[in-house]
PDB file of C-alpha atoms in Angstrom:
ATOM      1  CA  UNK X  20      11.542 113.470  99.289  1.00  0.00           C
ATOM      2  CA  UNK X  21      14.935 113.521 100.727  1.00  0.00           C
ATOM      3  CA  UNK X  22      18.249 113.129  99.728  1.00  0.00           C
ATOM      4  CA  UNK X  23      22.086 113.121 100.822  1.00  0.00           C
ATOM      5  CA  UNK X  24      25.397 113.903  98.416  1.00  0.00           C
ATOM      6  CA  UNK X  25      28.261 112.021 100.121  1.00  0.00           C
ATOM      7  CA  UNK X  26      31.493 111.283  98.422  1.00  0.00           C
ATOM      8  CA  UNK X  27      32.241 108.011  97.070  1.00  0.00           C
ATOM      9  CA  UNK X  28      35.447 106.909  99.381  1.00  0.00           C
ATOM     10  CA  UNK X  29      36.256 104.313  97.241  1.00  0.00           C
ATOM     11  CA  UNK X  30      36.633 106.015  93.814  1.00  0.00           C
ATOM     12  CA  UNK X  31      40.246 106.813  92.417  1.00  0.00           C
ATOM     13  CA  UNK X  32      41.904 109.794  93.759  1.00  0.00           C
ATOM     14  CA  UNK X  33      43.670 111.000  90.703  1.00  0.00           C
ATOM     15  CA  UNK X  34      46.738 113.008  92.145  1.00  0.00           C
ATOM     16  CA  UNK X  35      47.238 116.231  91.389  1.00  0.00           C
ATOM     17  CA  UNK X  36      50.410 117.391  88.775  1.00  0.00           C
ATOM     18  CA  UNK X  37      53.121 118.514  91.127  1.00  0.00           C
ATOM     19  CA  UNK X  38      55.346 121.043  89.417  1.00  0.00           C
ATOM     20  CA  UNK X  39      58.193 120.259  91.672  1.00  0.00           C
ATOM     21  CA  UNK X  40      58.417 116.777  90.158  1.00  0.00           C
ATOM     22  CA  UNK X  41      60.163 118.199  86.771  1.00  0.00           C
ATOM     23  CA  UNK X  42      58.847 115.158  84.753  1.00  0.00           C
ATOM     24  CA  UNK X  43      57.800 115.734  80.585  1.00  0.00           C
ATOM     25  CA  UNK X  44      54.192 115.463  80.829  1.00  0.00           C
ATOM     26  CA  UNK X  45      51.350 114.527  77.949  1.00  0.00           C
ATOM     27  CA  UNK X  46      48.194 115.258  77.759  1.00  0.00           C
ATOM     28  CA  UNK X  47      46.063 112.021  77.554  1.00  0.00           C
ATOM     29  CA  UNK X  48      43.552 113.014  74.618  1.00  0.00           C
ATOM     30  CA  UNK X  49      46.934 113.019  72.472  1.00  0.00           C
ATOM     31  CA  UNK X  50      48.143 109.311  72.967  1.00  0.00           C
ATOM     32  CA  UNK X  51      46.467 107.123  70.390  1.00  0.00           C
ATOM     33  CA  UNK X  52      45.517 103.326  72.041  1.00  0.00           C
ATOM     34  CA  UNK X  53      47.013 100.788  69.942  1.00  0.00           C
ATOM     35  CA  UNK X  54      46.892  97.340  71.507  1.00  0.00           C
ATOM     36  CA  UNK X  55      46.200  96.632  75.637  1.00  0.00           C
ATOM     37  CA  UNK X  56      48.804  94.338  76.880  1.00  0.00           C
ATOM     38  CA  UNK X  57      47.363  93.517  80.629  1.00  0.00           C
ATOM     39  CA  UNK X  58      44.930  95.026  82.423  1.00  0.00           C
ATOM     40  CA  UNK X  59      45.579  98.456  82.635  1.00  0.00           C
ATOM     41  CA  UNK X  60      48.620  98.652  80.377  1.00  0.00           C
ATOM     42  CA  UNK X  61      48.530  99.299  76.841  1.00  0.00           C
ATOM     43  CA  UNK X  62      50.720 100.451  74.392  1.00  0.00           C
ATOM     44  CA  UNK X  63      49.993 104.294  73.173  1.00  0.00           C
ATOM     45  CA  UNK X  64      51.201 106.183  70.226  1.00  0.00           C
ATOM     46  CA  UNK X  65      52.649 109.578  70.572  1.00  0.00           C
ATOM     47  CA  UNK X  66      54.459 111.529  67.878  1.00  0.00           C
ATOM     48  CA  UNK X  67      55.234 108.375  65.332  1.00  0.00           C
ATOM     49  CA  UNK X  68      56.845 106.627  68.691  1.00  0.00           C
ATOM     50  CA  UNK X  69      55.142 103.928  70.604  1.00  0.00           C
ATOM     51  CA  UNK X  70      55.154 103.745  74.376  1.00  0.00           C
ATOM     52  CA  UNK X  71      53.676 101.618  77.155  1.00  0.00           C
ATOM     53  CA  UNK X  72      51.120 103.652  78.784  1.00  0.00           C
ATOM     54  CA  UNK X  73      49.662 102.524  82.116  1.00  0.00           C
ATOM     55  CA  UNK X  74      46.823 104.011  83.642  1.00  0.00           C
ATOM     56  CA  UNK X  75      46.407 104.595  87.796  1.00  0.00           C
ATOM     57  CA  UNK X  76      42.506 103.755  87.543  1.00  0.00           C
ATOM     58  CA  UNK X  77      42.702 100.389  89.567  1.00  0.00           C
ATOM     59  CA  UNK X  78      39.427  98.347  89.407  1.00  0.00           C
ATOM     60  CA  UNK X  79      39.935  97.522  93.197  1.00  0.00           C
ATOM     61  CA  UNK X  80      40.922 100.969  94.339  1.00  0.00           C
ATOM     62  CA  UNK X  81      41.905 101.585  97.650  1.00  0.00           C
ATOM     63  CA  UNK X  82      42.196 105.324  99.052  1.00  0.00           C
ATOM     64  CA  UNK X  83      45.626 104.981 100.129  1.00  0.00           C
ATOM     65  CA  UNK X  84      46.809 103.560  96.467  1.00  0.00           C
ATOM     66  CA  UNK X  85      47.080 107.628  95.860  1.00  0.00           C
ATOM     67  CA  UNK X  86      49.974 107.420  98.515  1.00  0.00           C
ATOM     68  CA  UNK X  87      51.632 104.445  96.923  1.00  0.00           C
ATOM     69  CA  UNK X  88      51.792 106.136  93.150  1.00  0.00           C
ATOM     70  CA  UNK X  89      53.028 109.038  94.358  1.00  0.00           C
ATOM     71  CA  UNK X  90      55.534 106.885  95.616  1.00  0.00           C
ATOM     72  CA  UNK X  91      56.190 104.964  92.619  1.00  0.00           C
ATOM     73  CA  UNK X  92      56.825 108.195  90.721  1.00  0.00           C
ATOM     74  CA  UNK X  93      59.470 109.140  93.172  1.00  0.00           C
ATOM     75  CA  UNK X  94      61.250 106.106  92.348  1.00  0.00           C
ATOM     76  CA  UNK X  95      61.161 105.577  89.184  1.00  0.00           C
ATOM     77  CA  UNK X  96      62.285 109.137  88.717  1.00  0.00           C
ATOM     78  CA  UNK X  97      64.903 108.313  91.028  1.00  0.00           C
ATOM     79  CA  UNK X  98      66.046 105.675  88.931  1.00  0.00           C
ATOM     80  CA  UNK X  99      65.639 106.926  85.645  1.00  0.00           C
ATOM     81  CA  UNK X 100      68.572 106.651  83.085  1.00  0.00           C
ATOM     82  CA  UNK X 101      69.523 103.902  85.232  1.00  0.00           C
ATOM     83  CA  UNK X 102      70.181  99.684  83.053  1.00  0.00           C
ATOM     84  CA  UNK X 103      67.807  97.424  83.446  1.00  0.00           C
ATOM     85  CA  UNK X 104      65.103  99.514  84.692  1.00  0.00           C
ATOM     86  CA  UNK X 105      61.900 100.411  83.446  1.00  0.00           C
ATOM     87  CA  UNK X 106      62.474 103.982  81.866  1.00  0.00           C
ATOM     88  CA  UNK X 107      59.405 106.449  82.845  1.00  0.00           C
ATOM     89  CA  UNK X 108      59.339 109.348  80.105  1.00  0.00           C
ATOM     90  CA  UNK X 109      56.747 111.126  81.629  1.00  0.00           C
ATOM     91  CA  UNK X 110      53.152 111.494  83.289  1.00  0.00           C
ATOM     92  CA  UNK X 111      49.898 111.062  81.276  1.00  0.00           C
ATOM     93  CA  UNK X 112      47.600 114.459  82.877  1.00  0.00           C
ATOM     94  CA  UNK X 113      44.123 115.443  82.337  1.00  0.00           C
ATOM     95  CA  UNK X 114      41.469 117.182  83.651  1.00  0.00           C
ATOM     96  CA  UNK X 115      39.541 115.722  86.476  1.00  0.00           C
ATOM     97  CA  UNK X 116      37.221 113.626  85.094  1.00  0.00           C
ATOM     98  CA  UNK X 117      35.041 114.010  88.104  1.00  0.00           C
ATOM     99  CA  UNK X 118      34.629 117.603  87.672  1.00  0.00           C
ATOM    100  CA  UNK X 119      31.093 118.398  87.380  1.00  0.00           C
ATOM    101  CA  UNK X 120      31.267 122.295  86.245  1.00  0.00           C
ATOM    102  CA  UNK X 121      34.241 124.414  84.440  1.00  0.00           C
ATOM    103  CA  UNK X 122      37.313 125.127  86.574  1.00  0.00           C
ATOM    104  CA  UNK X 123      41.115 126.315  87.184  1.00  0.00           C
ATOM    105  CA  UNK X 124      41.778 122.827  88.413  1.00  0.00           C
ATOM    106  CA  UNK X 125      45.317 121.684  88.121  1.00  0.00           C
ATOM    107  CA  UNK X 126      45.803 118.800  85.728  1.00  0.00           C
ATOM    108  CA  UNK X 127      45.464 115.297  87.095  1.00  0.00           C
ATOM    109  CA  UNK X 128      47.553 112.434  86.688  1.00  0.00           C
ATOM    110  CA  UNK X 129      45.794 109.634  84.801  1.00  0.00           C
ATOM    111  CA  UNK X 130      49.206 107.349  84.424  1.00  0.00           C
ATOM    112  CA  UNK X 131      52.288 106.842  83.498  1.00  0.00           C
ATOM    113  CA  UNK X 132      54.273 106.982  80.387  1.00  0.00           C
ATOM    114  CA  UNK X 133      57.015 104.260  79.904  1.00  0.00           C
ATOM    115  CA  UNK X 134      59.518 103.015  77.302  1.00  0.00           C
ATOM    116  CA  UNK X 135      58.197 100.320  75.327  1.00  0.00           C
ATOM    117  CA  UNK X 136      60.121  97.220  74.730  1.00  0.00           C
ATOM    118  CA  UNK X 137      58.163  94.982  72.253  1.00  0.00           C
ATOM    119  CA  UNK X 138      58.670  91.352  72.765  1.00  0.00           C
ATOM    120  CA  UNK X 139      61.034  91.568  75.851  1.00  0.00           C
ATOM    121  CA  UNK X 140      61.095  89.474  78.776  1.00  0.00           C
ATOM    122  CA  UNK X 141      62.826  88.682  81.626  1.00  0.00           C
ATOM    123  CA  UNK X 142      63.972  85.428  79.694  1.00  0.00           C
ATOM    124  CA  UNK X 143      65.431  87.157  76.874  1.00  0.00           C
ATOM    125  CA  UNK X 144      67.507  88.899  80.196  1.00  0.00           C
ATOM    126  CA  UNK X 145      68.225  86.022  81.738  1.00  0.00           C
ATOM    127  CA  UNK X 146      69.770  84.340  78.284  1.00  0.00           C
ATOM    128  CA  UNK X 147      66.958  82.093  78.212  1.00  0.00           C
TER     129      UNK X 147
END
């Protein structure tokens, strides 16, 4: 019998909590589900307040997706307090959830952590 370990290049490369980033962060085992809105966006509960809570686990993952979030973070932190922009609060971490043994592993981000506006569209912008 023989056998090979190779890694999977195709799973989700959950990226790594970057200190320098200076974003609130929240543990995901403390966000309660309450209702999924699209595919992987739901809306979470967190202290009494609600807040749309979308995960980076695509189910057509591509390795350089990693790149693009990272990327997305930068500008929605850019643009934070900013009108008429989605308002990130902060990034959902965990551990690595392909960790196979105990370890000193930084956190991992598993999404992000966004204002909710319930029943809001881009009609009710527009005047319409």
């Amino acid at each position: 019998m023989c056998y090979k370990i190779a890694e999977d290049p195709k799973r989700v490369r959950y990226p790594t909590l970057n200190q320098d980033r200076c974003l609130p962060t929240f543990d995901a085992s403390c966000l309660h589900n309450v209702e999924v809105i699209v595919l992987r966006v739901s809306t979470v509960r967190f202290k009494q307040h609600e807040f749309a809570y979308r995960t980076i686990d695509y189910p057509i993952y591509e390795p350089e997706d990693t790149n693009n979030i990272l990327n997305e973070i930068d500008a929605l932190t850019q643009l934070r307090r900013q009108p008429n922009m989605a308002q990130l609060v902060g990034l959902v971490i965990s551990g690595n959830p392909y960790k196979t043994c105990p370890s000193t592993d930084m956190p991992v981000i598993m999404g992000l952590l966004l204002e909710y506006y319930p029943r809001v569209t881009s009609a009710n912008h527009r005047g319409g």
